[in-house]
XYZ file of N, CA, C and O in Angstrom:
876
model
N 0.844 -1.196 0.000
C 0.000 0.000 0.000
C 0.882 1.251 0.000
O 1.583 1.515 0.968
N 0.864 2.010 -1.086
C 1.713 3.209 -1.179
C 0.917 4.446 -1.573
O 1.488 5.467 -1.914
N -0.400 4.363 -1.520
C -1.214 5.506 -1.930
C -1.086 6.665 -0.941
O -0.942 6.454 0.265
N -1.160 7.886 -1.476
C -1.052 9.089 -0.649
C -2.270 9.982 -0.865
O -2.750 10.141 -1.992
N -2.761 10.567 0.221
C -3.895 11.483 0.144
C -3.475 12.854 0.689
O -2.775 12.947 1.698
N -3.893 13.891 0.001
C -3.710 15.244 0.508
C -5.025 15.705 1.105
O -6.070 15.646 0.444
N -4.997 16.116 2.366
C -6.227 16.570 3.038
C -6.056 18.037 3.416
O -5.068 18.419 4.050
N -7.022 18.853 3.012
C -6.983 20.293 3.276
C -8.054 20.628 4.310
O -9.251 20.608 4.005
N -7.673 20.926 5.557
C -8.682 21.302 6.554
C -9.129 22.746 6.312
O -8.313 23.628 6.029
N -10.433 22.980 6.393
C -10.960 24.323 6.133
C -12.118 24.609 7.078
O -13.068 23.838 7.144
N -12.029 25.713 7.799
C -13.124 26.083 8.703
C -13.540 27.527 8.455
O -12.739 28.353 7.989
N -14.772 27.800 8.767
C -15.309 29.142 8.546
C -15.012 30.051 9.728
O -14.652 31.213 9.567
N -15.149 29.500 10.936
C -15.168 30.319 12.155
C -13.784 30.682 12.668
O -13.431 30.389 13.800
N -12.982 31.337 11.849
C -11.691 31.836 12.309
C -11.907 33.141 13.071
O -12.632 34.020 12.615
N -11.274 33.261 14.250
C -11.452 34.477 15.051
C -10.826 35.692 14.368
O -11.293 36.812 14.501
N -9.751 35.467 13.610
C -9.061 36.579 12.948
C -9.651 36.921 11.585
O -9.579 38.066 11.145
N -10.240 35.915 10.909
C -10.710 36.140 9.545
C -11.842 35.159 9.232
O -11.635 34.186 8.519
N -13.060 35.420 9.737
C -14.175 34.516 9.446
C -14.417 34.407 7.935
O -14.360 35.413 7.219
N -14.662 33.185 7.471
C -14.920 32.975 6.058
C -13.695 33.018 5.168
O -13.813 33.057 3.942
N -12.523 32.946 5.764
C -11.270 33.062 5.006
C -11.165 32.103 3.823
O -10.692 32.496 2.751
N -11.567 30.823 3.945
C -11.398 29.896 2.815
C -12.087 30.352 1.524
O -11.655 30.007 0.434
N -13.164 31.136 1.661
C -13.904 31.566 0.473
C -13.602 33.014 0.093
O -14.261 33.570 -0.796
N -12.612 33.608 0.743
C -12.186 34.961 0.367
C -11.608 34.928 -1.053
O -10.755 34.097 -1.364
N -12.095 35.813 -1.904
C -11.709 35.775 -3.320
C -10.371 36.473 -3.552
O -10.159 37.612 -3.141
N -9.464 35.749 -4.201
C -8.151 36.271 -4.599
C -7.981 35.987 -6.084
O -8.106 34.839 -6.520
N -7.695 37.017 -6.861
C -7.499 36.862 -8.314
C -8.650 36.093 -8.968
O -8.442 35.205 -9.788
N -9.870 36.414 -8.542
C -11.049 35.852 -9.179
C -11.516 34.500 -8.673
O -12.527 33.980 -9.139
N -10.783 33.910 -7.712
C -11.156 32.598 -7.180
C -11.054 32.599 -5.659
O -10.198 33.283 -5.093
N -11.889 31.786 -4.983
C -11.752 31.652 -3.535
C -10.362 31.107 -3.163
O -9.796 30.282 -3.893
N -9.851 31.578 -2.045
C -8.545 31.154 -1.546
C -8.411 29.632 -1.538
O -7.415 29.070 -2.017
N -9.411 28.948 -1.005
C -9.352 27.487 -0.891
C -9.292 26.817 -2.260
O -8.633 25.787 -2.421
N -9.959 27.401 -3.245
C -9.920 26.801 -4.583
C -8.514 26.861 -5.182
O -8.073 25.915 -5.847
N -7.800 27.952 -4.927
C -6.412 28.045 -5.396
C -5.585 26.894 -4.825
O -4.803 26.250 -5.540
N -5.748 26.659 -3.508
C -4.994 25.579 -2.846
C -5.362 24.226 -3.459
O -4.491 23.426 -3.817
N -6.656 23.967 -3.573
C -7.140 22.686 -4.108
C -6.633 22.444 -5.529
O -6.168 21.345 -5.852
N -6.683 23.467 -6.371
C -6.246 23.295 -7.763
C -4.760 22.966 -7.842
O -4.339 22.146 -8.666
N -3.965 23.586 -6.988
C -2.524 23.288 -6.999
C -2.257 21.877 -6.484
O -1.381 21.180 -6.985
N -3.007 21.464 -5.479
C -2.848 20.094 -4.969
C -3.202 19.065 -6.034
O -2.566 18.006 -6.131
N -4.209 19.370 -6.825
C -4.632 18.456 -7.885
C -3.553 18.259 -8.945
O -3.553 17.252 -9.658
N -2.626 19.190 -9.030
C -1.545 19.081 -10.013
C -0.370 18.245 -9.501
O 0.554 17.940 -10.257
N -0.394 17.881 -8.228
C 0.679 17.055 -7.661
C 0.550 15.629 -8.192
O -0.501 14.999 -8.079
N 1.601 15.107 -8.773
C 1.571 13.794 -9.414
C 1.565 12.641 -8.406
O 1.124 11.530 -8.723
N 2.076 12.903 -7.203
C 2.208 11.817 -6.229
C 1.028 11.697 -5.265
O 1.051 10.852 -4.370
N 0.016 12.538 -5.424
C -1.191 12.406 -4.612
C -2.226 11.606 -5.389
O -2.550 11.911 -6.534
N -2.765 10.578 -4.738
C -3.794 9.759 -5.369
C -5.186 10.345 -5.178
O -6.123 9.995 -5.895
N -5.306 11.223 -4.177
C -6.596 11.851 -3.914
C -6.362 13.155 -3.146
O -5.373 13.284 -2.418
N -7.273 14.116 -3.334
C -7.250 15.376 -2.578
C -8.633 15.572 -1.972
O -9.643 15.543 -2.686
N -8.682 15.744 -0.655
C -9.959 15.868 0.054
C -9.978 17.167 0.854
O -9.026 17.476 1.577
N -11.066 17.917 0.739
C -11.277 19.094 1.580
C -12.085 18.646 2.794
O -13.165 18.057 2.653
N -11.571 18.909 3.997
C -12.230 18.513 5.239
C -12.800 19.755 5.916
O -12.052 20.646 6.319
N -14.106 19.820 6.044
C -14.735 21.003 6.621
C -15.990 20.630 7.406
O -16.600 19.584 7.168
N -16.380 21.513 8.329
C -17.611 21.318 9.088
C -18.674 22.334 8.672
O -19.730 22.417 9.288
N -18.391 23.110 7.632
C -19.270 24.211 7.249
C -19.853 23.982 5.854
O -19.110 23.798 4.888
N -21.172 24.021 5.749
C -21.822 23.744 4.472
C -21.568 24.825 3.425
O -21.637 24.553 2.229
N -21.267 26.046 3.840
C -20.936 27.083 2.857
C -19.653 26.716 2.117
O -19.573 26.849 0.886
N -18.674 26.233 2.871
C -17.421 25.793 2.252
C -17.658 24.527 1.440
O -17.191 24.401 0.304
N -18.408 23.585 2.015
C -18.656 22.306 1.332
C -19.382 22.524 0.004
O -18.990 21.960 -1.025
N -20.417 23.351 0.008
C -21.187 23.569 -1.222
C -20.347 24.251 -2.294
O -20.451 23.911 -3.482
N -19.519 25.209 -1.882
C -18.640 25.871 -2.854
C -17.663 24.865 -3.456
O -17.448 24.840 -4.674
N -17.083 24.027 -2.609
C -16.102 23.039 -3.082
C -16.755 21.990 -3.981
O -16.160 21.542 -4.960
N -17.977 21.587 -3.639
C -18.708 20.652 -4.510
C -18.863 21.243 -5.909
O -18.738 20.544 -6.915
N -19.125 22.540 -5.965
C -19.307 23.203 -7.262
C -18.035 23.176 -8.105
O -18.097 23.187 -9.335
N -16.865 23.163 -7.443
C -15.600 23.084 -8.201
C -15.324 21.658 -8.662
O -14.437 21.426 -9.471
N -16.046 20.697 -8.088
C -15.776 19.303 -8.399
C -14.868 18.641 -7.386
O -14.349 17.544 -7.623
N -14.676 19.292 -6.234
C -13.785 18.750 -5.211
C -14.448 17.622 -4.432
O -15.672 17.574 -4.290
N -13.609 16.725 -3.916
C -14.083 15.715 -2.962
C -14.088 16.360 -1.590
O -13.095 16.960 -1.166
N -15.217 16.266 -0.896
C -15.385 16.939 0.396
C -15.774 15.928 1.460
O -16.616 15.054 1.222
N -15.168 16.052 2.635
C -15.550 15.244 3.787
C -16.081 16.184 4.864
O -15.387 17.121 5.263
N -17.320 15.958 5.284
C -17.897 16.766 6.356
C -17.454 16.213 7.706
O -17.551 15.007 7.947
N -16.972 17.101 8.559
C -16.403 16.680 9.840
C -17.135 17.340 11.007
O -17.925 18.261 10.823
N -16.816 16.864 12.185
C -17.425 17.393 13.406
C -17.025 18.855 13.619
O -15.878 19.230 13.363
N -17.949 19.685 14.137
C -17.611 21.078 14.444
C -16.840 21.223 15.760
O -16.432 22.322 16.131
N -16.617 20.120 16.443
C -15.984 20.175 17.768
C -14.456 20.150 17.715
O -13.803 20.315 18.741
N -13.873 19.935 16.551
C -12.421 19.819 16.470
C -11.730 21.134 16.845
O -12.152 22.215 16.423
N -10.651 20.986 17.610
C -9.891 22.154 18.061
C -8.760 22.519 17.106
O -8.189 23.599 17.204
N -8.432 21.626 16.194
C -7.307 21.891 15.289
C -7.553 21.242 13.935
O -8.387 20.336 13.795
N -6.793 21.707 12.939
C -6.854 21.109 11.617
C -6.408 19.662 11.634
O -6.938 18.825 10.890
N -5.448 19.343 12.497
C -4.947 17.971 12.590
C -6.050 17.018 13.053
O -6.194 15.911 12.534
N -6.841 17.464 14.032
C -7.949 16.632 14.509
C -8.986 16.433 13.402
O -9.562 15.348 13.263
N -9.207 17.462 12.615
C -10.163 17.368 11.506
C -9.674 16.350 10.459
O -10.431 15.539 9.939
N -8.375 16.418 10.181
C -7.770 15.482 9.233
C -7.853 14.055 9.760
O -8.124 13.117 9.004
N -7.636 13.889 11.054
C -7.668 12.544 11.650
C -9.028 11.891 11.469
O -9.119 10.685 11.189
N -10.107 12.672 11.596
C -11.447 12.112 11.410
C -11.612 11.558 9.996
O -12.181 10.473 9.794
N -11.098 12.307 9.028
C -11.206 11.881 7.626
C -10.295 10.686 7.355
O -10.698 9.701 6.725
N -9.054 10.756 7.838
C -8.063 9.718 7.552
C -8.431 8.370 8.167
O -8.101 7.320 7.615
N -9.125 8.389 9.303
C -9.542 7.135 9.929
C -10.413 6.313 8.994
O -10.335 5.081 8.965
N -11.255 7.004 8.243
C -12.174 6.306 7.335
C -11.504 5.970 6.005
O -11.945 5.055 5.307
N -10.470 6.718 5.657
C -9.790 6.518 4.365
C -8.603 5.573 4.569
O -7.438 5.968 4.473
N -8.894 4.321 4.835
C -7.867 3.352 5.219
C -6.999 2.881 4.055
O -5.996 2.197 4.267
N -7.365 3.250 2.851
C -6.591 2.809 1.680
C -5.318 3.617 1.470
O -4.490 3.261 0.627
N -5.142 4.687 2.270
C -3.977 5.561 2.074
C -2.885 5.280 3.106
O -3.135 5.306 4.306
N -1.674 5.019 2.617
C -0.525 4.761 3.484
C 0.126 6.047 3.957
O 0.797 6.068 4.989
N -0.074 7.135 3.201
C 0.571 8.407 3.525
C -0.464 9.523 3.538
O -1.349 9.584 2.668
N -0.331 10.378 4.527
C -1.281 11.476 4.726
C -0.514 12.792 4.647
O 0.476 12.980 5.364
N -0.970 13.686 3.793
C -0.331 15.000 3.660
C -1.320 16.073 4.118
O -2.413 16.202 3.554
N -0.937 16.795 5.155
C -1.728 17.885 5.716
C -1.327 19.165 4.979
O -0.196 19.628 5.106
N -2.257 19.717 4.200
C -1.972 20.911 3.406
C -2.841 22.051 3.922
O -4.073 21.953 3.922
N -2.217 23.125 4.368
C -2.950 24.239 4.944
C -3.811 24.932 3.891
O -3.368 25.179 2.772
N -5.032 25.276 4.271
C -5.968 25.873 3.335
C -5.727 27.330 3.019
O -6.439 27.922 2.207
N -4.708 27.934 3.651
C -4.421 29.353 3.379
C -3.062 29.526 2.693
O -2.398 30.548 2.859
N -2.640 28.515 1.944
C -1.384 28.581 1.185
C -1.708 28.514 -0.314
O -1.502 27.484 -0.960
N -2.236 29.603 -0.885
C -2.738 29.544 -2.267
C -1.666 29.352 -3.328
O -1.986 28.996 -4.466
N -0.407 29.568 -2.984
C 0.663 29.414 -3.966
C 1.521 28.185 -3.711
O 2.637 28.084 -4.219
N 1.002 27.235 -2.944
C 1.782 26.033 -2.670
C 2.133 25.340 -3.980
O 1.320 25.240 -4.890
N 3.377 24.884 -4.073
C 3.867 24.315 -5.321
C 3.627 22.808 -5.366
O 4.026 22.093 -4.441
N 2.987 22.309 -6.416
C 2.760 20.861 -6.535
C 4.048 20.051 -6.484
O 4.053 18.911 -6.009
N 5.166 20.631 -6.935
C 6.447 19.915 -6.905
C 6.911 19.661 -5.475
O 7.551 18.650 -5.187
N 6.589 20.587 -4.569
C 6.937 20.394 -3.162
C 6.122 19.243 -2.572
O 6.658 18.402 -1.844
N 4.844 19.202 -2.884
C 4.000 18.095 -2.422
C 4.569 16.772 -2.916
O 4.679 15.797 -2.157
N 4.961 16.728 -4.183
C 5.520 15.489 -4.753
C 6.809 15.082 -4.048
O 7.041 13.894 -3.794
N 7.659 16.058 -3.711
C 8.910 15.744 -3.016
C 8.645 15.166 -1.633
O 9.338 14.253 -1.179
N 7.658 15.702 -0.954
C 7.325 15.224 0.390
C 6.827 13.783 0.346
O 7.264 12.930 1.132
N 5.939 13.474 -0.580
C 5.444 12.097 -0.702
C 6.577 11.156 -1.109
O 6.709 10.042 -0.592
N 7.418 11.612 -2.014
C 8.558 10.801 -2.466
C 9.490 10.469 -1.296
O 9.956 9.331 -1.162
N 9.747 11.456 -0.440
C 10.613 11.236 0.725
C 9.988 10.217 1.680
O 10.681 9.335 2.208
N 8.694 10.309 1.908
C 8.013 9.359 2.790
C 8.102 7.936 2.252
O 8.294 6.987 3.010
N 7.970 7.793 0.959
C 8.011 6.453 0.355
C 9.407 5.857 0.392
O 9.563 4.638 0.498
N 10.420 6.698 0.338
C 11.800 6.211 0.290
C 12.395 5.951 1.665
O 13.250 5.082 1.818
N 11.987 6.720 2.668
C 12.591 6.614 4.001
C 11.523 6.250 5.020
O 10.799 7.113 5.515
N 11.438 4.980 5.349
C 10.392 4.479 6.255
C 10.653 4.832 7.720
O 9.803 4.584 8.573
N 11.829 5.405 8.022
C 12.155 5.737 9.408
C 11.662 7.127 9.820
O 11.710 7.488 10.985
N 11.208 7.904 8.849
C 10.783 9.278 9.123
C 9.322 9.303 9.563
O 8.473 8.611 9.002
N 9.035 10.107 10.601
C 7.672 10.229 11.113
C 6.907 11.388 10.466
O 5.690 11.328 10.331
N 7.632 12.449 10.134
C 7.007 13.633 9.520
C 7.985 14.234 8.521
O 9.197 14.261 8.760
N 7.442 14.754 7.421
C 8.237 15.553 6.485
C 7.562 16.908 6.349
O 6.337 16.987 6.165
N 8.342 17.978 6.467
C 7.809 19.326 6.280
C 8.821 20.122 5.472
O 9.765 19.549 4.908
N 8.638 21.443 5.374
C 9.534 22.237 4.526
C 9.606 23.678 5.003
O 8.720 24.171 5.714
N 10.681 24.329 4.594
C 10.841 25.751 4.855
C 11.688 26.352 3.751
O 12.438 25.638 3.085
N 11.573 27.653 3.548
C 12.399 28.303 2.534
C 13.030 29.568 3.123
O 12.531 30.122 4.115
N 14.120 30.044 2.541
C 14.779 31.253 3.054
C 13.833 32.453 3.048
O 12.961 32.572 2.177
N 14.009 33.318 4.012
C 13.196 34.528 4.100
C 13.560 35.492 2.976
O 14.732 35.792 2.765
N 12.548 35.962 2.252
C 12.804 36.962 1.207
C 13.004 38.336 1.816
O 13.717 39.175 1.274
N 12.388 38.562 2.981
C 12.542 39.826 3.702
C 13.187 39.532 5.053
O 12.564 38.910 5.914
N 14.430 39.938 5.285
C 15.130 39.649 6.544
C 14.371 40.096 7.788
O 14.510 39.486 8.860
N 13.543 41.125 7.661
C 12.798 41.632 8.816
C 11.792 40.601 9.329
O 11.427 40.603 10.516
N 11.362 39.697 8.453
C 10.371 38.691 8.850
C 10.928 37.675 9.842
O 10.163 36.988 10.517
N 12.246 37.585 9.919
C 12.863 36.645 10.866
C 12.475 36.993 12.301
O 12.392 36.127 13.175
N 12.212 38.269 12.555
C 11.837 38.716 13.902
C 10.328 38.839 14.088
O 9.868 39.113 15.198
N 9.559 38.638 13.030
C 8.117 38.844 13.114
C 7.406 37.676 13.798
O 7.611 36.520 13.421
N 6.552 37.956 14.769
C 5.797 36.882 15.424
C 4.720 36.301 14.513
O 4.119 35.268 14.822
N 4.467 36.945 13.383
C 3.457 36.463 12.442
C 4.025 35.437 11.460
O 3.276 34.837 10.682
N 5.349 35.260 11.491
C 6.012 34.293 10.607
C 6.534 33.124 11.446
O 7.326 33.320 12.360
N 6.091 31.923 11.128
C 6.582 30.738 11.846
C 7.913 30.308 11.236
O 8.057 30.233 10.018
N 8.893 30.079 12.116
C 10.229 29.678 11.656
C 10.486 28.207 11.964
O 9.933 27.646 12.912
N 11.333 27.604 11.157
C 11.797 26.252 11.420
C 13.316 26.241 11.294
O 13.871 26.882 10.400
N 13.977 25.554 12.214
C 15.433 25.395 12.154
C 15.743 23.980 11.685
O 15.236 23.006 12.252
N 16.555 23.865 10.638
C 16.883 22.573 10.049
C 18.397 22.377 10.075
O 19.146 23.266 9.658
N 18.864 21.215 10.564
C 20.310 20.985 10.632
C 20.841 20.443 9.305
O 20.085 20.241 8.343
N 22.155 20.180 9.260
C 22.804 19.777 8.005
C 22.313 18.433 7.478
O 22.411 18.134 6.295
N 21.742 17.600 8.361
C 21.259 16.283 7.944
C 19.800 16.315 7.486
O 19.268 15.315 7.021
N 19.168 17.486 7.623
C 17.771 17.611 7.225
C 16.781 17.418 8.353
O 15.577 17.397 8.124
N 17.270 17.312 9.585
C 16.348 17.153 10.714
C 15.855 18.523 11.185
O 16.638 19.452 11.349
N 14.547 18.629 11.380
C 13.974 19.865 11.907
C 14.187 19.890 13.420
O 13.727 18.999 14.141
N 14.903 20.907 13.883
C 15.293 20.975 15.293
C 14.295 21.738 16.158
O 14.121 21.439 17.331
N 13.657 22.756 15.566
C 12.795 23.618 16.367
C 11.838 24.385 15.462
O 12.132 24.616 14.282
N 10.701 24.778 16.037
C 9.733 25.645 15.384
C 9.408 26.764 16.365
O 9.326 26.539 17.572
N 9.187 27.971 15.860
C 8.854 29.059 16.770
C 8.317 30.262 16.011
O 8.633 30.472 14.839
N 7.508 31.061 16.718
C 7.106 32.368 16.191
C 8.174 33.413 16.542
O 8.252 34.468 15.910
N 8.987 33.072 17.537
C 10.053 33.976 17.975
C 11.306 33.733 17.133
O 11.429 32.708 16.470
N 12.269 34.653 17.158
C 13.548 34.395 16.478
C 14.207 33.149 17.064
O 14.188 32.929 18.273
N 14.771 32.311 16.212
C 15.435 31.081 16.661
C 16.945 31.272 16.560
O 17.456 31.678 15.516
N 17.647 30.980 17.658
C 19.104 31.036 17.665
C 19.626 29.605 17.633
O 19.440 28.838 18.570
N 20.256 29.220 16.544
C 20.734 27.842 16.383
C 21.824 27.814 15.332
O 21.983 28.753 14.545
N 22.563 26.693 15.317
C 23.592 26.524 14.289
C 22.993 26.055 12.968
O 23.646 26.073 11.931
N 21.735 25.620 12.994
C 21.078 25.156 11.772
C 20.566 26.311 10.936
O 20.669 27.486 11.310
N 19.997 25.989 9.787
C 19.396 27.003 8.919
C 18.024 27.373 9.474
O 17.218 26.506 9.784
N 17.777 28.672 9.591
C 16.476 29.144 10.055
C 15.694 29.628 8.839
O 16.134 30.521 8.116
N 14.528 29.016 8.622
C 13.746 29.247 7.417
C 12.308 29.620 7.758
O 11.847 29.393 8.879
N 11.603 30.177 6.770
C 10.175 30.393 6.932
C 9.494 29.041 6.749
O 9.650 28.381 5.738
N 8.735 28.640 7.765
C 8.078 27.344 7.695
C 6.916 27.391 6.719
O 6.134 28.340 6.721
N 6.820 26.377 5.866
C 5.721 26.271 4.923
C 4.652 25.342 5.474
O 4.960 24.343 6.131
N 3.402 25.680 5.207
C 2.285 24.983 5.833
C 1.943 23.647 5.216
O 0.867 23.475 4.632
N 2.836 22.699 5.345
C 2.596 21.363 4.803
C 3.332 20.328 5.647
O 4.456 20.558 6.097
N 2.661 19.177 5.874
C 3.247 18.090 6.657
C 2.848 16.766 6.018
O 1.675 16.559 5.714
N 3.810 15.880 5.852
C 3.515 14.549 5.344
C 3.830 13.508 6.409
O 4.835 13.636 7.125
N 2.976 12.486 6.520
C 3.129 11.457 7.550
C 2.893 10.062 6.974
O 1.973 9.883 6.158
N 3.640 9.070 7.445
C 3.175 7.692 7.259
C 1.923 7.523 8.130
O 1.802 8.149 9.191
N 1.021 6.698 7.713
C -0.262 6.566 8.416
C -0.106 6.254 9.911
O -0.716 6.906 10.758
N 0.724 5.268 10.233
C 0.881 4.863 11.640
C 1.448 5.990 12.488
O 1.003 6.226 13.617
N 2.432 6.712 11.950
C 3.046 7.821 12.698
C 2.035 8.936 12.926
O 2.006 9.548 14.000
N 1.207 9.202 11.922
C 0.206 10.268 12.061
C -0.717 10.003 13.241
O -0.937 10.869 14.090
N -1.248 8.796 13.318
C -2.202 8.509 14.394
C -1.520 8.408 15.760
O -2.137 8.705 16.790
N -0.257 8.061 15.770
C 0.502 8.077 17.021
C 0.648 9.509 17.534
O 0.472 9.791 18.720
N 0.950 10.429 16.633
C 1.131 11.837 17.003
C -0.192 12.471 17.425
O -0.246 13.249 18.382
N -1.267 12.128 16.739
C -2.585 12.674 17.070
C -2.972 12.354 18.509
O -3.633 13.157 19.187
N -2.544 11.194 18.997
C -2.899 10.770 20.352
C -2.066 11.466 21.435
O -2.398 11.380 22.618
N -0.985 12.129 21.036
C -0.149 12.828 22.019
C -0.887 14.039 22.592
O -1.615 14.729 21.873
N -0.689 14.279 23.870
C -1.343 15.418 24.515
C -0.587 16.714 24.209
O 0.621 16.700 23.995
N -1.299 17.849 24.178
C -0.636 19.141 23.969
C 0.467 19.353 25.006
O 0.342 18.938 26.168
N 1.555 19.991 24.586
C 2.725 20.185 25.443
C 2.855 21.662 25.859
O 2.229 22.537 25.252
N 3.665 21.948 26.876
C 3.807 23.333 27.348
C 4.245 24.315 26.263
O 3.695 25.410 26.147
N 5.262 23.935 25.463
C 5.719 24.845 24.413
C 4.640 25.066 23.357
O 4.469 26.171 22.838
N 3.933 24.003 23.036
C 2.843 24.112 22.058
C 1.797 25.119 22.536
O 1.333 25.970 21.764
N 1.420 25.015 23.796
C 0.418 25.936 24.345
C 0.947 27.368 24.368
O 0.216 28.313 24.078
N 2.204 27.517 24.728
C 2.792 28.856 24.850
C 2.833 29.597 23.519
O 2.621 30.804 23.455
N 3.105 28.853 22.432
C 3.239 29.505 21.126
C 2.086 29.200 20.172
O 2.077 29.673 19.039
N 1.125 28.410 20.642
C 0.014 27.950 19.800
C 0.519 27.397 18.467
O 0.042 27.755 17.394
N 1.507 26.498 18.568
C 2.065 25.818 17.399
C 2.022 24.310 17.643
O 2.737 23.791 18.504
N 1.189 23.607 16.876
C 1.091 22.155 17.030
C 2.418 21.458 16.745
O 2.699 20.392 17.288
N 3.242 22.065 15.885
C 4.521 21.452 15.514
C 5.402 21.175 16.728
O 6.187 20.221 16.740
N 5.269 22.014 17.753
C 6.127 21.871 18.931
C 5.807 20.622 19.745
O 6.630 20.141 20.506
N 4.628 20.071 19.550
C 4.276 18.815 20.225
C 5.224 17.705 19.777
O 5.653 16.873 20.576
N 5.553 17.701 18.492
C 6.455 16.673 17.976
C 7.874 16.872 18.502
O 8.550 15.914 18.858
N 8.317 18.120 18.563
C 9.666 18.422 19.064
C 9.808 17.968 20.510
O 10.788 17.317 20.889
N 8.809 18.287 21.328
C 8.885 17.952 22.758
C 8.746 16.455 23.028
O 9.143 15.980 24.089
N 8.195 15.729 22.064
C 8.053 14.283 22.236
C 9.130 13.487 21.505
O 9.071 12.258 21.444
N 10.113 14.181 20.935
C 11.235 13.502 20.301
C 10.899 12.824 18.985
O 11.580 11.878 18.565
N 9.849 13.298 18.312
C 9.465 12.724 17.023
C 10.477 13.151 15.956
O 10.923 14.299 15.930
N 10.828 12.233 15.065
C 11.793 12.535 14.013
C 11.099 13.272 12.872
O 10.253 12.721 12.177
N 11.466 14.551 12.711
C 10.880 15.383 11.669
C 11.948 15.713 10.638
O 12.996 16.275 10.969
N 11.689 15.374 9.376
C 12.601 15.742 8.295
C 12.124 17.045 7.683
O 10.935 17.204 7.395
N 13.055 17.975 7.483
C 12.706 19.260 6.894
C 13.440 19.512 5.596
O 14.665 19.431 5.541
N 12.692 19.784 4.533
C 13.300 20.175 3.268
C 13.641 21.661 3.295
O 12.861 22.472 3.789
N 14.789 21.993 2.738
C 15.066 23.394 2.419
C 14.504 23.573 1.019
O 15.073 23.121 0.030
N 13.358 24.214 0.952
C 12.608 24.267 -0.294
C 13.034 25.435 -1.172
O 13.308 26.531 -0.687
N 13.055 25.178 -2.467
C 13.280 26.237 -3.448
C 11.952 26.845 -3.895
O 11.922 27.815 -4.622
N 10.886 26.218 -3.432
C 9.570 26.618 -3.910
C 8.961 27.655 -2.957
O 8.027 27.386 -2.229
N 9.544 28.821 -2.940
C 9.049 29.892 -2.074
C 7.796 30.505 -2.662
O 7.555 30.457 -3.855
N 6.963 31.090 -1.775
C 5.779 31.802 -2.247
C 5.461 32.907 -1.280
O 6.016 32.974 -0.220
């Protein structure tokens, strides 16, 4: 079993930007841009939009997207993805693609799935790219990832990271082998995760092996 699914979690009730997935950019809803780029990835066997809101679901149905309706009780996109992935047992690899990354490159998605298929020891694959604006390194609105020379992701933070590794702008994508994904989902939130509201820190604090690409596919 080597099939891979890309799941895009999408919710309406964002405290900072309600209705964000359907906000129109360049003539199309934000979420549609993400979905169309995911559909161009050669290594994904399926792309599913996971949402609890019928406004998002109906719009996505109109584009021809596959939609999974999920519980409104989920606290995170990861929990929403887990509900969908539990039922989609035919997929060995799960790729969490953020619904607010309209310029995500299909080649990056393909590289992540390729890495998962080649290296069975990795629990998560993610990516980061160099900052185009040096000032963003200090911005709390930009999530950073530190990656060492071997490709291991050492840390994630909204704060500036001081490390010997490369500090990059973290890109909103994560790939998992199925078993590793459900193992991580069962982990309880950690102190650093709560402090920075970054789910990625749960993996760091639990010693999960995260591989990080230094991506050329900036956006």
